[in-house]
CSV table of N, CA and C in Angstrom, one decimal:
chain,number,residue,atom,x,y,z
D,1,MET,N,117.5,-7.0,-153.2
D,1,MET,CA,118.3,-7.1,-154.4
D,1,MET,C,118.0,-8.5,-155.0
D,2,ALA,N,117.4,-8.6,-156.1
D,2,ALA,CA,117.3,-10.1,-156.8
D,2,ALA,C,118.6,-10.4,-157.2
D,3,LYS,N,118.8,-11.7,-157.1
D,3,LYS,CA,120.3,-12.2,-157.5
D,3,LYS,C,120.1,-12.5,-159.0
D,4,ASN,N,121.1,-12.2,-159.8
D,4,ASN,CA,121.2,-12.3,-161.1
D,4,ASN,C,122.3,-13.3,-161.4
D,5,LEU,N,122.0,-14.4,-162.0
D,5,LEU,CA,123.0,-15.5,-162.3
D,5,LEU,C,124.0,-14.9,-163.4
D,6,GLU,N,123.7,-13.9,-164.2
D,6,GLU,CA,124.6,-13.3,-165.1
D,6,GLU,C,125.8,-12.8,-164.4
D,7,ILE,N,125.6,-12.1,-163.3
D,7,ILE,CA,126.6,-11.6,-162.5
D,7,ILE,C,127.7,-12.6,-162.0
D,8,SER,N,127.1,-13.8,-161.5
D,8,SER,CA,127.9,-14.9,-161.2
D,8,SER,C,128.7,-15.4,-162.3
D,9,PHE,N,128.1,-15.5,-163.5
D,9,PHE,CA,128.9,-15.9,-164.7
D,9,PHE,C,129.9,-14.9,-165.0
D,10,LEU,N,129.7,-13.6,-165.0
D,10,LEU,CA,130.6,-12.6,-165.3
D,10,LEU,C,131.8,-12.6,-164.3
D,11,LEU,N,131.4,-12.9,-163.1
D,11,LEU,CA,132.5,-13.0,-162.1
D,11,LEU,C,133.6,-14.1,-162.4
D,12,ASP,N,133.2,-15.2,-163.0
D,12,ASP,CA,134.2,-16.1,-163.5
D,12,ASP,C,135.2,-15.5,-164.6
D,13,PHE,N,134.6,-14.6,-165.4
D,13,PHE,CA,135.5,-14.1,-166.4
D,13,PHE,C,136.3,-12.9,-165.8
D,14,TYR,N,135.6,-12.0,-165.1
D,14,TYR,CA,136.3,-10.8,-164.7
D,14,TYR,C,136.5,-10.5,-163.3
D,15,GLY,N,136.3,-11.5,-162.5
D,15,GLY,CA,136.5,-11.5,-161.1
D,15,GLY,C,137.9,-10.9,-160.7
D,16,ASP,N,138.9,-11.3,-161.4
D,16,ASP,CA,140.3,-11.0,-161.1
D,16,ASP,C,140.6,-9.4,-161.3
D,17,MET,N,139.5,-8.8,-162.0
D,17,MET,CA,139.8,-7.3,-162.3
D,17,MET,C,139.0,-6.5,-161.2
D,18,LEU,N,138.4,-7.1,-160.3
D,18,LEU,CA,137.8,-6.4,-159.1
D,18,LEU,C,138.8,-6.3,-158.0
D,19,THR,N,138.6,-5.5,-156.9
D,19,THR,CA,139.4,-5.5,-155.8
D,19,THR,C,139.2,-6.9,-155.1
D,20,ASP,N,140.0,-7.2,-154.2
D,20,ASP,CA,139.8,-8.4,-153.4
D,20,ASP,C,138.5,-8.4,-152.5
D,21,LYS,N,138.3,-7.2,-151.9
D,21,LYS,CA,137.2,-7.1,-151.1
D,21,LYS,C,135.9,-7.1,-151.9
D,22,GLN,N,135.8,-6.5,-153.1
D,22,GLN,CA,134.8,-6.6,-153.9
D,22,GLN,C,134.4,-8.1,-154.4
D,23,ARG,N,135.5,-8.6,-154.8
D,23,ARG,CA,135.4,-10.1,-155.4
D,23,ARG,C,134.9,-11.0,-154.3
D,24,ASP,N,135.5,-10.9,-153.0
D,24,ASP,CA,135.0,-11.7,-152.0
D,24,ASP,C,133.6,-11.5,-151.6
D,25,VAL,N,133.2,-10.2,-151.6
D,25,VAL,CA,131.7,-9.8,-151.3
D,25,VAL,C,130.8,-10.4,-152.3
D,26,VAL,N,131.1,-10.2,-153.6
D,26,VAL,CA,130.2,-10.7,-154.6
D,26,VAL,C,130.2,-12.2,-154.7
D,27,GLU,N,131.4,-12.8,-154.4
D,27,GLU,CA,131.5,-14.3,-154.3
D,27,GLU,C,130.5,-14.8,-153.3
D,28,LEU,N,130.6,-14.2,-152.1
D,28,LEU,CA,129.8,-14.7,-151.0
D,28,LEU,C,128.3,-14.4,-151.2
D,29,TYR,N,128.0,-13.3,-151.9
D,29,TYR,CA,126.5,-13.0,-152.2
D,29,TYR,C,126.0,-14.0,-153.3
D,30,TYR,N,126.7,-14.1,-154.3
D,30,TYR,CA,126.2,-14.8,-155.5
D,30,TYR,C,126.5,-16.4,-155.5
D,31,ASN,N,127.6,-16.7,-155.1
D,31,ASN,CA,128.0,-18.0,-155.2
D,31,ASN,C,127.7,-18.8,-153.9
D,32,GLU,N,127.9,-18.1,-152.8
D,32,GLU,CA,127.7,-18.9,-151.5
D,32,GLU,C,126.3,-18.5,-150.9
D,33,ASP,N,125.6,-17.7,-151.6
D,33,ASP,CA,124.2,-17.3,-151.3
D,33,ASP,C,124.0,-16.8,-149.8
D,34,LEU,N,124.9,-16.1,-149.3
D,34,LEU,CA,124.9,-15.4,-148.0
D,34,LEU,C,124.1,-14.1,-148.2
D,35,SER,N,123.4,-13.8,-147.0
D,35,SER,CA,122.6,-12.5,-147.0
D,35,SER,C,123.5,-11.4,-146.9
D,36,LEU,N,123.1,-10.1,-147.0
D,36,LEU,CA,123.9,-8.9,-146.9
D,36,LEU,C,124.3,-8.9,-145.4
D,37,ALA,N,123.4,-9.2,-144.5
D,37,ALA,CA,123.7,-9.1,-143.1
D,37,ALA,C,124.9,-10.2,-142.7
D,38,GLU,N,124.8,-11.4,-143.3
D,38,GLU,CA,125.7,-12.4,-143.1
D,38,GLU,C,127.2,-11.9,-143.7
D,39,ILE,N,127.1,-11.4,-144.8
D,39,ILE,CA,128.4,-11.0,-145.4
D,39,ILE,C,129.0,-9.8,-144.6
D,40,ALA,N,128.1,-8.8,-144.1
D,40,ALA,CA,128.5,-7.7,-143.3
D,40,ALA,C,129.2,-8.2,-142.0
D,41,ALA,N,128.6,-9.3,-141.3
D,41,ALA,CA,129.2,-9.8,-140.1
D,41,ALA,C,130.5,-10.5,-140.5
D,42,HIS,N,130.6,-11.1,-141.5
D,42,HIS,CA,131.8,-11.9,-142.0
D,42,HIS,C,132.9,-10.9,-142.4
D,43,SER,N,132.6,-9.8,-143.0
D,43,SER,CA,133.5,-8.9,-143.6
D,43,SER,C,133.9,-7.7,-142.6
D,44,GLY,N,133.1,-7.5,-141.5
D,44,GLY,CA,133.4,-6.5,-140.6
D,44,GLY,C,132.9,-5.0,-141.1
D,45,ILE,N,131.9,-5.0,-142.1
D,45,ILE,CA,131.5,-3.7,-142.7
D,45,ILE,C,130.0,-3.8,-142.5
D,46,THR,N,129.4,-2.6,-142.8
D,46,THR,CA,127.8,-2.4,-142.6
D,46,THR,C,127.2,-3.2,-143.7
D,47,ARG,N,125.9,-3.5,-143.4
D,47,ARG,CA,125.0,-4.1,-144.5
D,47,ARG,C,125.0,-3.2,-145.6
D,48,GLN,N,124.9,-1.9,-145.4
D,48,GLN,CA,124.9,-0.9,-146.5
D,48,GLN,C,126.3,-0.9,-147.2
D,49,GLY,N,127.3,-1.0,-146.6
D,49,GLY,CA,128.6,-1.1,-147.2
D,49,GLY,C,128.7,-2.3,-148.1
D,50,VAL,N,128.1,-3.4,-147.6
D,50,VAL,CA,128.1,-4.6,-148.6
D,50,VAL,C,127.3,-4.3,-149.8
D,51,ARG,N,126.1,-3.8,-149.5
D,51,ARG,CA,125.3,-3.5,-150.7
D,51,ARG,C,125.9,-2.6,-151.7
D,52,ASP,N,126.5,-1.6,-151.3
D,52,ASP,CA,127.2,-0.6,-152.1
D,52,ASP,C,128.4,-1.3,-152.8
D,53,SER,N,129.0,-2.2,-152.1
D,53,SER,CA,130.2,-2.8,-152.8
D,53,SER,C,129.7,-3.8,-153.8
D,54,ILE,N,128.6,-4.5,-153.6
D,54,ILE,CA,128.1,-5.4,-154.6
D,54,ILE,C,127.6,-4.6,-155.8
D,55,LYS,N,126.9,-3.5,-155.6
D,55,LYS,CA,126.4,-2.8,-156.6
D,55,LYS,C,127.6,-2.1,-157.6
D,56,ARG,N,128.5,-1.6,-156.9
D,56,ARG,CA,129.8,-1.1,-157.7
D,56,ARG,C,130.4,-2.3,-158.5
D,57,ALA,N,130.6,-3.5,-157.9
D,57,ALA,CA,131.2,-4.5,-158.5
D,57,ALA,C,130.3,-5.0,-159.7
D,58,GLU,N,129.1,-5.1,-159.5
D,58,GLU,CA,128.2,-5.5,-160.5
D,58,GLU,C,128.3,-4.5,-161.7
D,59,GLY,N,128.4,-3.2,-161.5
D,59,GLY,CA,128.5,-2.3,-162.5
D,59,GLY,C,129.8,-2.4,-163.2
D,60,GLN,N,130.9,-2.8,-162.6
D,60,GLN,CA,132.2,-2.9,-163.3
D,60,GLN,C,132.1,-4.1,-164.0
D,61,LEU,N,131.5,-5.3,-163.5
D,61,LEU,CA,131.5,-6.5,-164.4
D,61,LEU,C,130.7,-6.4,-165.6
D,62,LEU,N,129.6,-5.6,-165.5
D,62,LEU,CA,128.8,-5.4,-166.6
D,62,LEU,C,129.6,-4.5,-167.7
D,63,CYS,N,130.3,-3.6,-167.1
D,63,CYS,CA,131.0,-2.6,-168.0
D,63,CYS,C,132.2,-3.4,-168.7
D,64,TYR,N,132.8,-4.3,-168.1
D,64,TYR,CA,133.9,-5.0,-168.5
D,64,TYR,C,133.3,-6.0,-169.7
D,65,GLU,N,132.1,-6.5,-169.4
D,65,GLU,CA,131.5,-7.4,-170.5
D,65,GLU,C,131.1,-6.5,-171.8
D,66,GLU,N,130.6,-5.4,-171.5
D,66,GLU,CA,130.2,-4.4,-172.5
D,66,GLU,C,131.3,-4.1,-173.4
D,67,ARG,N,132.6,-3.9,-172.8
D,67,ARG,CA,133.7,-3.5,-173.6
D,67,ARG,C,134.5,-4.7,-174.2
D,68,LEU,N,134.6,-5.8,-173.5
D,68,LEU,CA,135.4,-7.0,-173.9
D,68,LEU,C,134.6,-8.1,-174.5
D,69,HIS,N,133.4,-8.3,-174.1
D,69,HIS,CA,132.7,-9.4,-174.6
D,69,HIS,C,133.2,-10.8,-174.5
D,70,LEU,N,133.9,-11.1,-173.5
D,70,LEU,CA,134.5,-12.4,-173.3
D,70,LEU,C,133.5,-13.4,-172.9
D,71,ALA,N,132.6,-13.2,-172.1
D,71,ALA,CA,131.4,-14.0,-171.7
D,71,ALA,C,130.4,-14.3,-173.0
D,72,ASP,N,130.2,-13.4,-173.7
D,72,ASP,CA,129.4,-13.6,-174.8
D,72,ASP,C,130.1,-14.4,-175.9
D,73,ARG,N,131.3,-14.1,-176.1
D,73,ARG,CA,132.1,-15.0,-177.0
D,73,ARG,C,132.2,-16.4,-176.5
D,74,PHE,N,132.3,-16.6,-175.2
D,74,PHE,CA,132.4,-18.0,-174.7
D,74,PHE,C,131.0,-18.7,-175.0
D,75,ARG,N,129.9,-18.1,-174.7
D,75,ARG,CA,128.6,-18.6,-174.9
D,75,ARG,C,128.5,-19.0,-176.4
D,76,LYS,N,128.9,-18.1,-177.3
D,76,LYS,CA,128.9,-18.4,-178.7
D,76,LYS,C,129.7,-19.6,-179.1
D,77,ILE,N,130.9,-19.7,-178.6
D,77,ILE,CA,131.8,-20.8,-178.8
D,77,ILE,C,131.2,-22.1,-178.4
D,78,GLU,N,130.5,-22.0,-177.1
D,78,GLU,CA,129.9,-23.2,-176.7
D,78,GLU,C,128.7,-23.7,-177.5
D,79,GLU,N,127.9,-22.8,-177.9
D,79,GLU,CA,126.9,-23.0,-178.9
D,79,GLU,C,127.3,-23.6,-180.2
D,80,LYS,N,128.4,-23.1,-180.8
D,80,LYS,CA,128.8,-23.6,-182.1
D,80,LYS,C,129.4,-25.0,-181.9
D,81,LEU,N,130.2,-25.3,-180.8
D,81,LEU,CA,130.8,-26.6,-180.5
D,81,LEU,C,129.6,-27.7,-180.4
D,82,SER,N,128.6,-27.3,-179.7
D,82,SER,CA,127.4,-28.2,-179.6
D,82,SER,C,126.8,-28.6,-180.9
D,83,GLU,N,126.7,-27.5,-181.8
D,83,GLU,CA,126.1,-27.6,-183.0
D,83,GLU,C,127.0,-28.5,-184.0
D,84,ILE,N,128.4,-28.2,-183.9
D,84,ILE,CA,129.3,-29.1,-184.6
D,84,ILE,C,129.2,-30.5,-184.1
D,85,THR,N,129.2,-30.8,-182.9
D,85,THR,CA,129.0,-32.1,-182.5
D,85,THR,C,127.7,-32.8,-183.0
D,86,ALA,N,126.7,-32.0,-182.9
D,86,ALA,CA,125.4,-32.6,-183.4
D,86,ALA,C,125.4,-32.9,-184.9
D,87,ARG,N,126.1,-32.1,-185.6
D,87,ARG,CA,126.2,-32.4,-187.1
D,87,ARG,C,127.1,-33.6,-187.4
D,88,ALA,N,128.2,-33.6,-186.6
D,88,ALA,CA,129.1,-34.8,-186.8
D,88,ALA,C,128.4,-36.1,-186.5
D,89,GLN,N,127.5,-36.1,-185.4
D,89,GLN,CA,126.8,-37.3,-185.1
D,89,GLN,C,125.7,-37.6,-186.2
D,90,GLN,N,125.2,-36.6,-186.7
D,90,GLN,CA,124.3,-36.7,-187.8
D,90,GLN,C,125.0,-37.3,-189.2
D,91,ILE,N,126.1,-36.9,-189.3
D,91,ILE,CA,127.0,-37.5,-190.4
D,91,ILE,C,127.1,-38.9,-190.1
D,92,GLU,N,127.5,-39.3,-189.0
D,92,GLU,CA,127.6,-40.7,-188.6
D,92,GLU,C,126.4,-41.5,-188.8
D,93,ARG,N,125.3,-40.9,-188.4
D,93,ARG,CA,124.0,-41.7,-188.6
D,93,ARG,C,123.7,-41.9,-190.1
D,94,TYR,N,123.8,-40.8,-190.9
D,94,TYR,CA,123.7,-40.9,-192.4
D,94,TYR,C,124.6,-41.9,-193.0
D,95,ASN,N,125.9,-41.8,-192.6
D,95,ASN,CA,126.8,-42.8,-193.2
D,95,ASN,C,126.5,-44.2,-192.8
D,96,GLU,N,126.0,-44.5,-191.7
D,96,GLU,CA,125.6,-45.8,-191.3
D,96,GLU,C,124.5,-46.3,-192.1
D,97,ARG,N,123.5,-45.4,-192.3
D,97,ARG,CA,122.3,-45.7,-193.0
D,97,ARG,C,122.6,-45.9,-194.5
D,98,PHE,N,123.5,-45.2,-195.1
D,98,PHE,CA,123.6,-45.0,-196.6
D,98,PHE,C,124.9,-45.6,-197.1
D,99,GLY,N,125.6,-46.4,-196.4
D,99,GLY,CA,126.8,-47.0,-197.0
D,99,GLY,C,127.9,-47.3,-196.0
D,100,GLY,N,128.1,-46.6,-194.9
D,100,GLY,CA,129.1,-46.9,-194.1
D,100,GLY,C,130.6,-46.8,-194.4
D,101,ALA,N,130.9,-45.7,-195.1
D,101,ALA,CA,132.2,-45.5,-195.5
D,101,ALA,C,133.1,-45.2,-194.2
D,102,THR,N,134.2,-46.0,-194.0
D,102,THR,CA,135.1,-46.0,-192.9
D,102,THR,C,135.7,-44.6,-192.8
D,103,GLU,N,136.2,-44.1,-193.8
D,103,GLU,CA,136.8,-42.6,-193.7
D,103,GLU,C,135.8,-41.7,-193.3
D,104,ILE,N,134.6,-41.7,-193.6
D,104,ILE,CA,133.5,-40.8,-193.2
D,104,ILE,C,133.4,-41.0,-191.7
D,105,ASP,N,133.2,-42.2,-191.2
D,105,ASP,CA,133.1,-42.5,-189.8
D,105,ASP,C,134.3,-42.0,-189.0
D,106,ARG,N,135.4,-42.2,-189.5
D,106,ARG,CA,136.8,-41.9,-188.7
D,106,ARG,C,136.7,-40.3,-188.6
D,107,CYS,N,136.4,-39.7,-189.7
D,107,CYS,CA,136.4,-38.2,-189.7
D,107,CYS,C,135.3,-37.6,-188.7
D,108,ALA,N,134.1,-38.1,-188.7
D,108,ALA,CA,133.1,-37.7,-187.8
D,108,ALA,C,133.5,-37.9,-186.4
D,109,GLU,N,134.1,-39.2,-186.1
D,109,GLU,CA,134.4,-39.5,-184.7
D,109,GLU,C,135.6,-38.5,-184.3
D,110,GLU,N,136.4,-38.1,-185.2
D,110,GLU,CA,137.6,-37.2,-184.8
D,110,GLU,C,137.0,-35.8,-184.5
D,111,ILE,N,136.1,-35.3,-185.3
D,111,ILE,CA,135.4,-34.1,-185.0
D,111,ILE,C,134.7,-34.1,-183.6
D,112,ILE,N,134.0,-35.1,-183.3
D,112,ILE,CA,133.3,-35.3,-182.0
D,112,ILE,C,134.3,-35.3,-180.9
D,113,ARG,N,135.5,-36.0,-181.2
D,113,ARG,CA,136.5,-36.0,-180.0
D,113,ARG,C,137.1,-34.6,-179.8
D,114,LEU,N,137.5,-34.0,-180.9
D,114,LEU,CA,138.0,-32.7,-180.9
D,114,LEU,C,137.1,-31.6,-180.2
D,115,THR,N,135.8,-31.6,-180.5
D,115,THR,CA,134.9,-30.7,-179.9
D,115,THR,C,134.7,-31.1,-178.4
D,116,ALA,N,134.9,-32.4,-178.0
D,116,ALA,CA,134.7,-32.7,-176.5
D,116,ALA,C,135.9,-32.3,-175.9
D,117,GLU,N,137.1,-32.3,-176.5
D,117,GLU,CA,138.3,-31.7,-175.8
D,117,GLU,C,138.2,-30.3,-175.5
D,118,LEU,N,137.8,-29.5,-176.6
D,118,LEU,CA,137.5,-28.1,-176.4
D,118,LEU,C,136.5,-27.9,-175.3
D,119,GLU,N,135.4,-28.6,-175.2
D,119,GLU,CA,134.5,-28.3,-174.2
D,119,GLU,C,135.0,-28.6,-172.8
D,120,GLU,N,135.9,-29.7,-172.7
D,120,GLU,CA,136.5,-30.0,-171.3
D,120,GLU,C,137.4,-28.9,-171.0
D,121,GLU,N,138.1,-28.2,-171.8
D,121,GLU,CA,139.1,-27.1,-171.5
D,121,GLU,C,138.4,-25.9,-171.0
D,122,GLU,N,137.0,-25.8,-171.3
D,122,GLU,CA,136.4,-24.6,-170.8
D,122,GLU,C,136.2,-24.7,-169.3
């Protein structure tokens, strides 16, 4: 089984919707990088049981994302915040080059501060 970073990302959003056993197994496999055999020994189930549990959990996580789109929305918000920050920095540079209006600088700095706060909350 090739490890898919998308599953680890989706686990952050929807992990609480899985059973405790599924969440633990997927967490060990994707985030702790344990092998199926290591997880089987740790969990007291067969290697095939671990594989089946991971596959079921992956399917559920993908289904949740298909229905709710939370991870996709999160990515889009991150992209837009980065773009807003870049534009505010560009405004600061233009303002410095073409006149240096204090109010423009203050507004651009405030936009950058607010986007940084939002990014920290994520």
